[in-house]
Amino acid sequence: MTIDPNEAAASLSDIASIERRTRETLVYARSSASLILWGLLVGAGYVISFLTPQNHDGHYGHWSVIAVIGFAGSFLIHRRRSKRDSRMGELLLATELVLLAFGFVFLVLFWPVTPRQMGAFWPILVMLGFVIAGIWLGRFFIYCGIAVTALTLAGYFWAGAWFALWMAVVNGGGLIAGGLWLRRQG
Amino acid sequence: MSDPTTFRRAETVDADEAASALRDIARTEQRTREALYYAGGSSILMLWGIAWAVGYVITYLSPPNANLAWTVINILGVAATLLIGYRGPRALSAHWDRRASSTFILLVAFGAFTQWLLGDAHWREISLFWATLGMGGYIVAGLWIGRFYILCGSVVIALSLAGYFWSGPWFPLWMAALGGGSLILGGLWLRRVGARG
């Protein structure tokens, strides 16, 4: 049986397209629960920041607790699914941890940082990760990353004293809405 | 004439064979991807190694001209990186395409934005920030593409941190020699690996 170069190229392109869609499906399925978890945690964190005045003076204790719960939750979600797509889950979790570690390094370098700057920096760093992930893994993350970044910047400049509540809605709410949308797609 | 049932039996594979075949395909795909990105990465590493070395030497010798020098070096470096990506081997260009360029531009934009948002840092901190941002990108890329990038990123970050804390006024020369030098050596190593492949 012979196959001409055009047919071969078309077949390879079909295979690449199927592979891309499979990877997208795996990542989307993996990310839905994590996004909802982080959305709830981040939303709660910003509400606490808004309600407790000491947090506006640079005390970040509740955020440390939220980060620990978030990563423990992500790890458990990864473990629960690990039989199905182990390598992808490990890579996503490792990428999250590397991003977090670099976030801390950057903050140390630019310290002192105001709570407002901090409130804008973390979401934009995470959303940078989303957009880059979206470039390689699936467009949903690009849309989600750009939308949350734009809303974060809008809040940073124009939300005034309501910035923390604004972030609870756009960052926490954005992640939850994204996670629910991914779940529906799945 | 052969028995059709025999023919059908010969065409079937059991679950273990199928899983093993899929693992082989995944390994081959991983190695191909590594080879493609290593091939393009070699020239880009050497380019940035030289750019770093030149930039830090100028910073050391003529601090008032450092800002201008780094602006020119960064613009030329970004343009040359994109050019290498697009003009590389055909197989690499197909993979490089818009995605790698977009990732690279996003990292640079994020760095500029962070520097603006958090501001007020000294030159020494800003230097270290750009080094860790660039090498952080390498480490994340290495998680997905190939271990060499994790190793290269970690080594350069460790050397940059050591210089930041202990090299005193020699920090720019330290970064030129060890930061720039590591990138050039990494690029040469990748080129050798590519030539062997």
mmCIF file of C-alpha atoms in Angstrom:
data_model
loop_
_atom_site.group_PDB
_atom_site.id
_atom_site.type_symbol
_atom_site.label_atom_id
_atom_site.label_comp_id
_atom_site.label_asym_id
_atom_site.label_seq_id
_atom_site.Cartn_x
_atom_site.Cartn_y
_atom_site.Cartn_z
ATOM 1 C CA MET A 1 0.000 0.000 0.000
ATOM 2 C CA THR A 2 1.426 3.424 -0.927
ATOM 3 C CA ILE A 3 0.566 6.821 0.430
ATOM 4 C CA ASP A 4 1.445 10.125 -1.218
ATOM 5 C CA PRO A 5 3.204 12.958 0.666
ATOM 6 C CA ASN A 6 0.049 15.077 0.880
ATOM 7 C CA GLU A 7 -1.928 12.258 2.452
ATOM 8 C CA ALA A 8 0.938 11.582 4.869
ATOM 9 C CA ALA A 9 1.097 15.249 5.868
ATOM 10 C CA ALA A 10 -2.684 15.347 6.344
ATOM 11 C CA SER A 11 -2.546 12.213 8.519
ATOM 12 C CA LEU A 12 0.238 13.651 10.653
ATOM 13 C CA SER A 13 -1.673 16.882 11.022
ATOM 14 C CA ASP A 14 -4.775 14.905 12.105
ATOM 15 C CA ILE A 15 -2.707 12.995 14.663
ATOM 16 C CA ALA A 16 -1.223 16.256 16.016
ATOM 17 C CA SER A 17 -4.688 17.771 16.261
ATOM 18 C CA ILE A 18 -6.064 14.720 18.118
ATOM 19 C CA GLU A 19 -3.056 14.782 20.450
ATOM 20 C CA ARG A 20 -3.588 18.483 21.165
ATOM 21 C CA ARG A 21 -7.276 17.955 21.887
ATOM 22 C CA THR A 22 -6.551 14.973 24.130
ATOM 23 C CA ARG A 23 -4.019 17.006 26.093
ATOM 24 C CA GLU A 24 -6.489 19.885 26.357
ATOM 25 C CA THR A 25 -9.162 17.527 27.694
ATOM 26 C CA LEU A 26 -6.761 16.033 30.245
ATOM 27 C CA VAL A 27 -5.594 19.430 31.481
ATOM 28 C CA TYR A 28 -9.116 20.848 31.593
ATOM 29 C CA ALA A 29 -10.390 17.829 33.541
ATOM 30 C CA ARG A 30 -7.431 18.055 35.909
ATOM 31 C CA SER A 31 -7.789 21.798 36.451
ATOM 32 C CA SER A 32 -11.504 22.189 37.082
ATOM 33 C CA ALA A 33 -11.491 21.069 40.741
ATOM 34 C CA SER A 34 -8.224 22.936 41.458
ATOM 35 C CA LEU A 35 -9.604 26.170 40.010
ATOM 36 C CA ILE A 36 -12.774 25.981 42.100
ATOM 37 C CA LEU A 37 -10.740 25.213 45.241
ATOM 38 C CA TRP A 38 -8.345 28.123 44.661
ATOM 39 C CA GLY A 39 -11.228 30.429 43.726
ATOM 40 C CA LEU A 40 -12.967 29.736 47.057
ATOM 41 C CA LEU A 41 -9.749 30.114 49.045
ATOM 42 C CA VAL A 42 -8.607 33.296 47.314
ATOM 43 C CA GLY A 43 -12.095 34.813 47.556
ATOM 44 C CA ALA A 44 -12.149 34.070 51.303
ATOM 45 C CA GLY A 45 -8.623 35.491 51.669
ATOM 46 C CA TYR A 46 -9.527 38.820 50.094
ATOM 47 C CA VAL A 47 -12.703 39.071 52.180
ATOM 48 C CA ILE A 48 -10.616 38.502 55.355
ATOM 49 C CA SER A 49 -8.140 41.150 54.152
ATOM 50 C CA PHE A 50 -11.005 43.584 53.719
ATOM 51 C CA LEU A 51 -12.660 42.844 57.061
ATOM 52 C CA THR A 52 -9.607 42.729 59.331
ATOM 53 C CA PRO A 53 -7.811 46.063 59.518
ATOM 54 C CA GLN A 54 -4.531 44.550 60.736
ATOM 55 C CA ASN A 55 -4.158 42.885 57.352
ATOM 56 C CA HIS A 56 -3.987 46.306 55.772
ATOM 57 C CA ASP A 57 -0.908 47.024 57.875
ATOM 58 C CA GLY A 58 1.096 44.301 56.284
ATOM 59 C CA HIS A 59 0.141 41.153 58.229
ATOM 60 C CA TYR A 60 -0.226 38.269 55.865
ATOM 61 C CA GLY A 61 -0.811 35.335 58.236
ATOM 62 C CA HIS A 62 -4.114 34.268 56.730
ATOM 63 C CA TRP A 63 -2.597 34.133 53.254
ATOM 64 C CA SER A 64 0.041 31.655 54.451
ATOM 65 C CA VAL A 65 -2.732 29.409 55.796
ATOM 66 C CA ILE A 66 -4.638 29.750 52.516
ATOM 67 C CA ALA A 67 -1.538 28.851 50.485
ATOM 68 C CA VAL A 68 -0.895 25.747 52.608
ATOM 69 C CA ILE A 69 -4.540 24.605 52.335
ATOM 70 C CA GLY A 70 -4.547 25.346 48.595
ATOM 71 C CA PHE A 71 -1.441 23.333 47.828
ATOM 72 C CA ALA A 72 -2.495 20.478 50.108
ATOM 73 C CA GLY A 73 -5.866 20.447 48.312
ATOM 74 C CA SER A 74 -4.216 20.545 44.879
ATOM 75 C CA PHE A 75 -1.971 17.674 45.935
ATOM 76 C CA LEU A 76 -4.964 15.607 47.077
ATOM 77 C CA ILE A 77 -6.800 16.327 43.821
ATOM 78 C CA HIS A 78 -3.680 15.230 41.969
ATOM 79 C CA ARG A 79 -3.420 12.038 44.035
ATOM 80 C CA ARG A 80 -7.068 11.187 43.464
ATOM 81 C CA ARG A 81 -6.605 11.370 39.701
ATOM 82 C CA SER A 82 -3.052 10.142 39.509
ATOM 83 C CA LYS A 83 -3.930 6.716 38.168
ATOM 84 C CA ARG A 84 -5.464 8.261 35.091
ATOM 85 C CA ASP A 85 -2.934 10.884 34.009
ATOM 86 C CA SER A 86 -0.098 10.872 36.463
ATOM 87 C CA ARG A 87 2.611 12.750 34.562
ATOM 88 C CA MET A 88 0.395 15.652 33.543
ATOM 89 C CA GLY A 89 -0.761 16.142 37.147
ATOM 90 C CA GLU A 90 2.781 16.052 38.504
ATOM 91 C CA LEU A 91 3.912 18.621 35.944
ATOM 92 C CA LEU A 92 1.022 20.983 36.688
ATOM 93 C CA LEU A 93 1.616 20.756 40.437
ATOM 94 C CA ALA A 94 5.389 21.240 40.045
ATOM 95 C CA THR A 95 4.769 24.259 37.811
ATOM 96 C CA GLU A 96 2.439 25.784 40.437
ATOM 97 C CA LEU A 97 5.075 25.296 43.148
ATOM 98 C CA VAL A 98 7.884 26.777 41.035
ATOM 99 C CA LEU A 99 5.700 29.796 40.254
ATOM 100 C CA LEU A 100 4.953 30.274 43.964
ATOM 101 C CA ALA A 101 8.638 29.988 44.899
ATOM 102 C CA PHE A 102 9.622 32.588 42.326
ATOM 103 C CA GLY A 103 6.831 34.866 43.478
ATOM 104 C CA PHE A 104 8.361 34.869 46.966
ATOM 105 C CA VAL A 105 11.847 35.555 45.589
ATOM 106 C CA PHE A 106 10.551 38.510 43.570
ATOM 107 C CA LEU A 107 8.756 39.957 46.591
ATOM 108 C CA VAL A 108 11.866 39.641 48.756
ATOM 109 C CA LEU A 109 13.853 41.499 46.096
ATOM 110 C CA PHE A 110 11.368 44.361 45.910
ATOM 111 C CA TRP A 111 10.520 44.483 49.635
ATOM 112 C CA PRO A 112 8.951 46.564 51.237
ATOM 113 C CA VAL A 113 5.747 46.042 49.295
ATOM 114 C CA THR A 114 2.336 47.501 50.202
ATOM 115 C CA PRO A 115 -0.673 45.190 50.683
ATOM 116 C CA ARG A 116 -2.244 46.734 47.584
ATOM 117 C CA GLN A 117 0.839 45.996 45.473
ATOM 118 C CA MET A 118 0.921 42.496 46.919
ATOM 119 C CA GLY A 119 -2.783 42.082 46.164
ATOM 120 C CA ALA A 120 -2.137 42.908 42.514
ATOM 121 C CA PHE A 121 1.207 41.109 42.155
ATOM 122 C CA TRP A 122 0.131 37.550 43.070
ATOM 123 C CA PRO A 123 -2.918 37.313 40.814
ATOM 124 C CA ILE A 124 -0.957 38.779 37.907
ATOM 125 C CA LEU A 125 1.902 36.307 38.464
ATOM 126 C CA VAL A 126 -0.545 33.394 38.591
ATOM 127 C CA MET A 127 -2.399 34.688 35.544
ATOM 128 C CA LEU A 128 0.915 34.961 33.679
ATOM 129 C CA GLY A 129 1.225 31.231 34.379
ATOM 130 C CA PHE A 130 -2.325 30.756 33.082
ATOM 131 C CA VAL A 131 -1.672 32.620 29.838
ATOM 132 C CA ILE A 132 1.587 30.741 29.207
ATOM 133 C CA ALA A 133 -0.149 27.433 30.022
ATOM 134 C CA GLY A 134 -2.924 28.452 27.649
ATOM 135 C CA ILE A 135 -0.457 29.109 24.836
ATOM 136 C CA TRP A 136 0.788 25.523 25.118
ATOM 137 C CA LEU A 137 -2.117 23.554 26.561
ATOM 138 C CA GLY A 138 -5.479 25.079 25.709
ATOM 139 C CA ARG A 139 -7.017 28.446 24.925
ATOM 140 C CA PHE A 140 -9.362 28.568 27.888
ATOM 141 C CA PHE A 141 -6.453 29.499 30.141
ATOM 142 C CA ILE A 142 -5.487 32.422 27.898
ATOM 143 C CA TYR A 143 -8.982 33.931 28.116
ATOM 144 C CA CYS A 144 -9.160 33.337 31.862
ATOM 145 C CA GLY A 145 -5.673 34.801 32.443
ATOM 146 C CA ILE A 146 -6.246 37.918 30.337
ATOM 147 C CA ALA A 147 -9.689 38.598 31.861
ATOM 148 C CA VAL A 148 -8.496 38.301 35.480
ATOM 149 C CA THR A 149 -5.331 40.342 34.791
ATOM 150 C CA ALA A 150 -7.336 43.143 33.167
ATOM 151 C CA LEU A 151 -9.861 43.185 36.035
ATOM 152 C CA THR A 152 -7.046 43.124 38.616
ATOM 153 C CA LEU A 153 -5.384 46.130 37.004
ATOM 154 C CA ALA A 154 -8.717 47.960 36.773
ATOM 155 C CA GLY A 155 -9.248 47.340 40.499
ATOM 156 C CA TYR A 156 -5.692 48.363 41.350
ATOM 157 C CA PHE A 157 -6.158 51.737 39.682
ATOM 158 C CA TRP A 158 -9.804 52.515 40.263
ATOM 159 C CA ALA A 159 -11.328 50.421 43.090
ATOM 160 C CA GLY A 160 -9.938 52.643 45.846
ATOM 161 C CA ALA A 161 -10.639 51.312 49.337
ATOM 162 C CA TRP A 162 -12.764 48.498 47.881
ATOM 163 C CA PHE A 163 -9.789 46.835 46.172
ATOM 164 C CA ALA A 164 -9.779 43.737 48.425
ATOM 165 C CA LEU A 165 -13.501 43.138 47.865
ATOM 166 C CA TRP A 166 -13.099 43.784 44.153
ATOM 167 C CA MET A 167 -10.374 41.134 44.080
ATOM 168 C CA ALA A 168 -12.525 38.682 46.055
ATOM 169 C CA VAL A 169 -15.147 38.964 43.330
ATOM 170 C CA VAL A 170 -12.995 39.125 40.186
ATOM 171 C CA ASN A 171 -10.155 36.825 41.226
ATOM 172 C CA GLY A 172 -11.993 34.378 43.472
ATOM 173 C CA GLY A 173 -15.168 34.566 41.387
ATOM 174 C CA GLY A 174 -13.232 34.372 38.115
ATOM 175 C CA LEU A 175 -11.468 31.174 39.167
ATOM 176 C CA ILE A 176 -14.696 29.570 40.410
ATOM 177 C CA ALA A 177 -16.563 30.509 37.232
ATOM 178 C CA GLY A 178 -13.658 29.165 35.147
ATOM 179 C CA GLY A 179 -13.611 25.902 37.092
ATOM 180 C CA LEU A 180 -17.372 25.457 36.687
ATOM 181 C CA TRP A 181 -17.142 26.170 32.971
ATOM 182 C CA LEU A 182 -14.370 23.574 32.620
ATOM 183 C CA ARG A 183 -16.467 21.076 34.561
ATOM 184 C CA ARG A 184 -19.371 21.630 32.164
ATOM 185 C CA GLN A 185 -17.046 21.135 29.195
ATOM 186 C CA GLY A 186 -15.755 17.912 30.735
ATOM 187 C CA MET B 1 -4.187 -19.153 0.725
ATOM 188 C CA SER B 2 -3.926 -18.271 4.396
ATOM 189 C CA ASP B 3 -6.683 -18.876 6.890
ATOM 190 C CA PRO B 4 -8.505 -15.545 7.631
ATOM 191 C CA THR B 5 -8.835 -16.351 11.353
ATOM 192 C CA THR B 6 -5.069 -16.781 11.643
ATOM 193 C CA PHE B 7 -4.587 -13.437 9.957
ATOM 194 C CA ARG B 8 -6.953 -11.711 12.410
ATOM 195 C CA ARG B 9 -5.170 -13.258 15.391
ATOM 196 C CA ALA B 10 -1.833 -11.981 14.161
ATOM 197 C CA GLU B 11 -3.216 -8.421 13.944
ATOM 198 C CA THR B 12 -4.425 -8.223 17.543
ATOM 199 C CA VAL B 13 -2.278 -7.060 20.463
ATOM 200 C CA ASP B 14 -2.973 -7.577 24.126
ATOM 201 C CA ALA B 15 -3.366 -4.734 26.627
ATOM 202 C CA ASP B 16 0.220 -4.985 27.925
ATOM 203 C CA GLU B 17 1.681 -4.839 24.422
ATOM 204 C CA ALA B 18 -0.501 -1.846 23.592
ATOM 205 C CA ALA B 19 0.515 -0.031 26.794
ATOM 206 C CA SER B 20 4.169 -0.769 26.111
ATOM 207 C CA ALA B 21 3.838 0.492 22.516
ATOM 208 C CA LEU B 22 2.186 3.686 23.758
ATOM 209 C CA ARG B 23 4.980 4.197 26.313
ATOM 210 C CA ASP B 24 7.561 3.778 23.532
ATOM 211 C CA ILE B 25 5.733 6.340 21.406
ATOM 212 C CA ALA B 26 5.555 8.788 24.340
ATOM 213 C CA ARG B 27 9.298 8.323 25.031
ATOM 214 C CA THR B 28 10.168 8.865 21.376
ATOM 215 C CA GLU B 29 7.962 11.948 21.266
ATOM 216 C CA GLN B 30 9.598 13.304 24.425
ATOM 217 C CA ARG B 31 13.083 12.741 23.001
ATOM 218 C CA THR B 32 12.149 14.343 19.684
ATOM 219 C CA ARG B 33 10.751 17.374 21.469
ATOM 220 C CA GLU B 34 13.878 17.628 23.619
ATOM 221 C CA ALA B 35 16.097 17.394 20.540
ATOM 222 C CA LEU B 36 14.144 20.108 18.719
ATOM 223 C CA TYR B 37 14.172 22.531 21.629
ATOM 224 C CA TYR B 38 17.784 21.770 22.497
ATOM 225 C CA ALA B 39 18.799 22.507 18.893
ATOM 226 C CA GLY B 40 17.172 25.966 18.963
ATOM 227 C CA GLY B 41 18.117 26.615 22.581
ATOM 228 C CA SER B 42 21.844 26.336 21.926
ATOM 229 C CA SER B 43 22.164 29.526 19.847
ATOM 230 C CA ILE B 44 19.763 31.436 22.101
ATOM 231 C CA LEU B 45 21.703 30.481 25.247
ATOM 232 C CA MET B 46 25.007 31.586 23.744
ATOM 233 C CA LEU B 47 23.447 34.813 22.474
ATOM 234 C CA TRP B 48 22.150 35.741 25.938
ATOM 235 C CA GLY B 49 25.355 34.595 27.608
ATOM 236 C CA ILE B 50 27.343 37.028 25.472
ATOM 237 C CA ALA B 51 24.703 39.760 25.955
ATOM 238 C CA TRP B 52 24.853 39.342 29.748
ATOM 239 C CA ALA B 53 28.615 39.364 29.801
ATOM 240 C CA VAL B 54 28.824 42.535 27.684
ATOM 241 C CA GLY B 55 26.057 44.263 29.695
ATOM 242 C CA TYR B 56 27.590 43.511 33.076
ATOM 243 C CA VAL B 57 31.097 44.489 31.973
ATOM 244 C CA ILE B 58 29.730 47.863 30.768
ATOM 245 C CA THR B 59 27.831 48.202 34.076
ATOM 246 C CA TYR B 60 31.048 47.606 35.997
ATOM 247 C CA LEU B 61 33.250 49.882 33.908
ATOM 248 C CA SER B 62 30.810 52.714 33.286
ATOM 249 C CA PRO B 63 27.831 52.761 35.693
ATOM 250 C CA PRO B 64 26.300 55.998 34.263
ATOM 251 C CA ASN B 65 25.909 54.292 30.873
ATOM 252 C CA ALA B 66 24.517 51.043 32.288
ATOM 253 C CA ASN B 67 20.822 51.837 31.740
ATOM 254 C CA LEU B 68 21.331 52.826 28.124
ATOM 255 C CA ALA B 69 23.566 49.803 27.501
ATOM 256 C CA TRP B 70 21.010 47.363 28.976
ATOM 257 C CA THR B 71 18.151 48.939 27.000
ATOM 258 C CA VAL B 72 20.057 48.490 23.740
ATOM 259 C CA ILE B 73 21.242 44.979 24.697
ATOM 260 C CA ASN B 74 17.734 43.855 25.646
ATOM 261 C CA ILE B 75 16.140 45.191 22.474
ATOM 262 C CA LEU B 76 18.824 43.564 20.308
ATOM 263 C CA GLY B 77 18.651 40.347 22.357
ATOM 264 C CA VAL B 78 14.861 40.013 22.043
ATOM 265 C CA ALA B 79 14.991 40.744 18.297
ATOM 266 C CA ALA B 80 17.827 38.243 17.764
ATOM 267 C CA THR B 81 16.043 35.586 19.842
ATOM 268 C CA LEU B 82 12.886 35.895 17.760
ATOM 269 C CA LEU B 83 14.977 35.807 14.580
ATOM 270 C CA ILE B 84 16.792 32.627 15.670
ATOM 271 C CA GLY B 85 13.457 31.037 16.520
ATOM 272 C CA TYR B 86 11.905 31.820 13.163
ATOM 273 C CA ARG B 87 14.938 31.170 10.993
ATOM 274 C CA GLY B 88 16.034 27.918 12.632
ATOM 275 C CA PRO B 89 15.719 24.470 11.077
ATOM 276 C CA ARG B 90 12.300 23.859 9.509
ATOM 277 C CA ALA B 91 11.376 21.195 12.014
ATOM 278 C CA LEU B 92 12.203 23.558 14.851
ATOM 279 C CA SER B 93 10.401 26.522 13.290
ATOM 280 C CA ALA B 94 7.208 24.496 13.139
ATOM 281 C CA HIS B 95 7.465 23.857 16.862
ATOM 282 C CA TRP B 96 8.826 27.258 17.759
ATOM 283 C CA ASP B 97 6.135 29.198 15.887
ATOM 284 C CA ARG B 98 4.073 31.734 17.737
ATOM 285 C CA ARG B 99 3.924 29.873 21.029
ATOM 286 C CA ALA B 100 7.551 30.092 22.105
ATOM 287 C CA SER B 101 7.809 33.705 20.901
ATOM 288 C CA SER B 102 4.639 34.644 22.769
ATOM 289 C CA THR B 103 5.892 32.979 25.961
ATOM 290 C CA PHE B 104 9.202 34.815 25.733
ATOM 291 C CA ILE B 105 7.529 38.204 25.089
ATOM 292 C CA LEU B 106 5.077 37.602 27.959
ATOM 293 C CA LEU B 107 7.923 36.938 30.393
ATOM 294 C CA VAL B 108 9.684 40.146 29.346
ATOM 295 C CA ALA B 109 6.404 42.104 29.649
ATOM 296 C CA PHE B 110 5.746 40.600 33.087
ATOM 297 C CA GLY B 111 9.271 41.541 34.202
ATOM 298 C CA ALA B 112 8.833 45.127 33.057
ATOM 299 C CA PHE B 113 5.403 45.302 34.692
ATOM 300 C CA THR B 114 6.649 43.879 38.015
ATOM 301 C CA GLN B 115 9.567 46.282 38.046
ATOM 302 C CA TRP B 116 7.123 49.137 37.513
ATOM 303 C CA LEU B 117 4.522 47.856 40.031
ATOM 304 C CA LEU B 118 6.904 47.079 42.868
ATOM 305 C CA GLY B 119 9.446 49.741 41.884
ATOM 306 C CA ASP B 120 11.938 51.400 44.188
ATOM 307 C CA ALA B 121 14.474 48.573 44.162
ATOM 308 C CA HIS B 122 18.209 49.125 43.810
ATOM 309 C CA TRP B 123 20.146 48.162 40.730
ATOM 310 C CA ARG B 124 21.565 45.089 42.461
ATOM 311 C CA GLU B 125 18.076 43.717 43.258
ATOM 312 C CA ILE B 126 16.772 44.524 39.794
ATOM 313 C CA SER B 127 19.707 42.617 38.291
ATOM 314 C CA LEU B 128 18.949 39.591 40.384
ATOM 315 C CA PHE B 129 15.231 39.895 39.602
ATOM 316 C CA TRP B 130 15.806 39.679 35.834
ATOM 317 C CA ALA B 131 18.250 36.813 36.248
ATOM 318 C CA THR B 132 15.812 34.805 38.383
ATOM 319 C CA LEU B 133 12.856 35.644 36.122
ATOM 320 C CA GLY B 134 14.683 34.469 32.999
ATOM 321 C CA MET B 135 16.048 31.360 34.669
ATOM 322 C CA GLY B 136 12.677 30.710 36.340
ATOM 323 C CA GLY B 137 11.245 30.550 32.833
ATOM 324 C CA TYR B 138 13.971 28.014 31.973
ATOM 325 C CA ILE B 139 13.103 25.879 34.993
ATOM 326 C CA VAL B 140 9.390 25.827 34.151
ATOM 327 C CA ALA B 141 10.203 25.071 30.501
ATOM 328 C CA GLY B 142 12.537 22.311 31.679
ATOM 329 C CA LEU B 143 9.709 20.642 33.586
ATOM 330 C CA TRP B 144 7.852 20.209 30.302
ATOM 331 C CA ILE B 145 10.606 19.995 27.684
ATOM 332 C CA GLY B 146 13.812 18.532 29.074
ATOM 333 C CA ARG B 147 15.923 18.403 32.204
ATOM 334 C CA PHE B 148 18.845 20.359 30.812
ATOM 335 C CA TYR B 149 16.868 23.594 31.195
ATOM 336 C CA ILE B 150 16.108 22.855 34.861
ATOM 337 C CA LEU B 151 19.792 22.247 35.512
ATOM 338 C CA CYS B 152 20.911 25.348 33.599
ATOM 339 C CA GLY B 153 18.315 27.588 35.287
ATOM 340 C CA SER B 154 19.139 26.288 38.763
ATOM 341 C CA VAL B 155 22.899 26.686 38.325
ATOM 342 C CA VAL B 156 22.628 30.269 37.069
ATOM 343 C CA ILE B 157 20.190 31.229 39.854
ATOM 344 C CA ALA B 158 22.458 29.679 42.509
ATOM 345 C CA LEU B 159 25.495 31.523 41.114
ATOM 346 C CA SER B 160 23.560 34.795 40.884
ATOM 347 C CA LEU B 161 22.384 34.476 44.504
ATOM 348 C CA ALA B 162 25.915 33.662 45.661
ATOM 349 C CA GLY B 163 27.184 36.768 43.851
ATOM 350 C CA TYR B 164 24.382 38.909 45.245
ATOM 351 C CA PHE B 165 25.264 38.014 48.823
ATOM 352 C CA TRP B 166 29.028 37.612 48.724
ATOM 353 C CA SER B 167 30.642 39.325 45.736
ATOM 354 C CA GLY B 168 30.395 42.888 47.109
ATOM 355 C CA PRO B 169 31.333 45.549 44.563
ATOM 356 C CA TRP B 170 32.426 42.831 42.100
ATOM 357 C CA PHE B 171 28.818 41.745 41.539
ATOM 358 C CA PRO B 172 28.609 42.959 37.884
ATOM 359 C CA LEU B 173 31.864 41.195 36.987
ATOM 360 C CA TRP B 174 30.715 38.093 38.860
ATOM 361 C CA MET B 175 27.488 38.076 36.820
ATOM 362 C CA ALA B 176 29.400 38.693 33.584
ATOM 363 C CA ALA B 177 31.796 35.809 34.196
ATOM 364 C CA LEU B 178 29.632 33.241 35.970
ATOM 365 C CA GLY B 179 26.105 34.155 34.797
ATOM 366 C CA GLY B 180 27.043 34.957 31.200
ATOM 367 C CA GLY B 181 29.717 32.258 31.170
ATOM 368 C CA SER B 182 27.296 29.560 32.366
ATOM 369 C CA LEU B 183 24.842 30.421 29.618
ATOM 370 C CA ILE B 184 27.585 30.278 26.980
ATOM 371 C CA LEU B 185 28.859 26.939 28.319
ATOM 372 C CA GLY B 186 25.284 25.607 28.400
ATOM 373 C CA GLY B 187 24.832 26.671 24.775
ATOM 374 C CA LEU B 188 28.088 24.991 23.742
ATOM 375 C CA TRP B 189 27.099 21.821 25.569
ATOM 376 C CA LEU B 190 23.710 21.779 23.828
ATOM 377 C CA ARG B 191 25.429 22.301 20.486
ATOM 378 C CA ARG B 192 27.703 19.311 21.155
ATOM 379 C CA VAL B 193 24.747 17.179 22.171
ATOM 380 C CA GLY B 194 22.917 18.291 19.004
ATOM 381 C CA ALA B 195 25.939 17.466 16.845
ATOM 382 C CA ARG B 196 26.171 14.011 18.427
ATOM 383 C CA GLY B 197 22.438 13.482 17.905
#
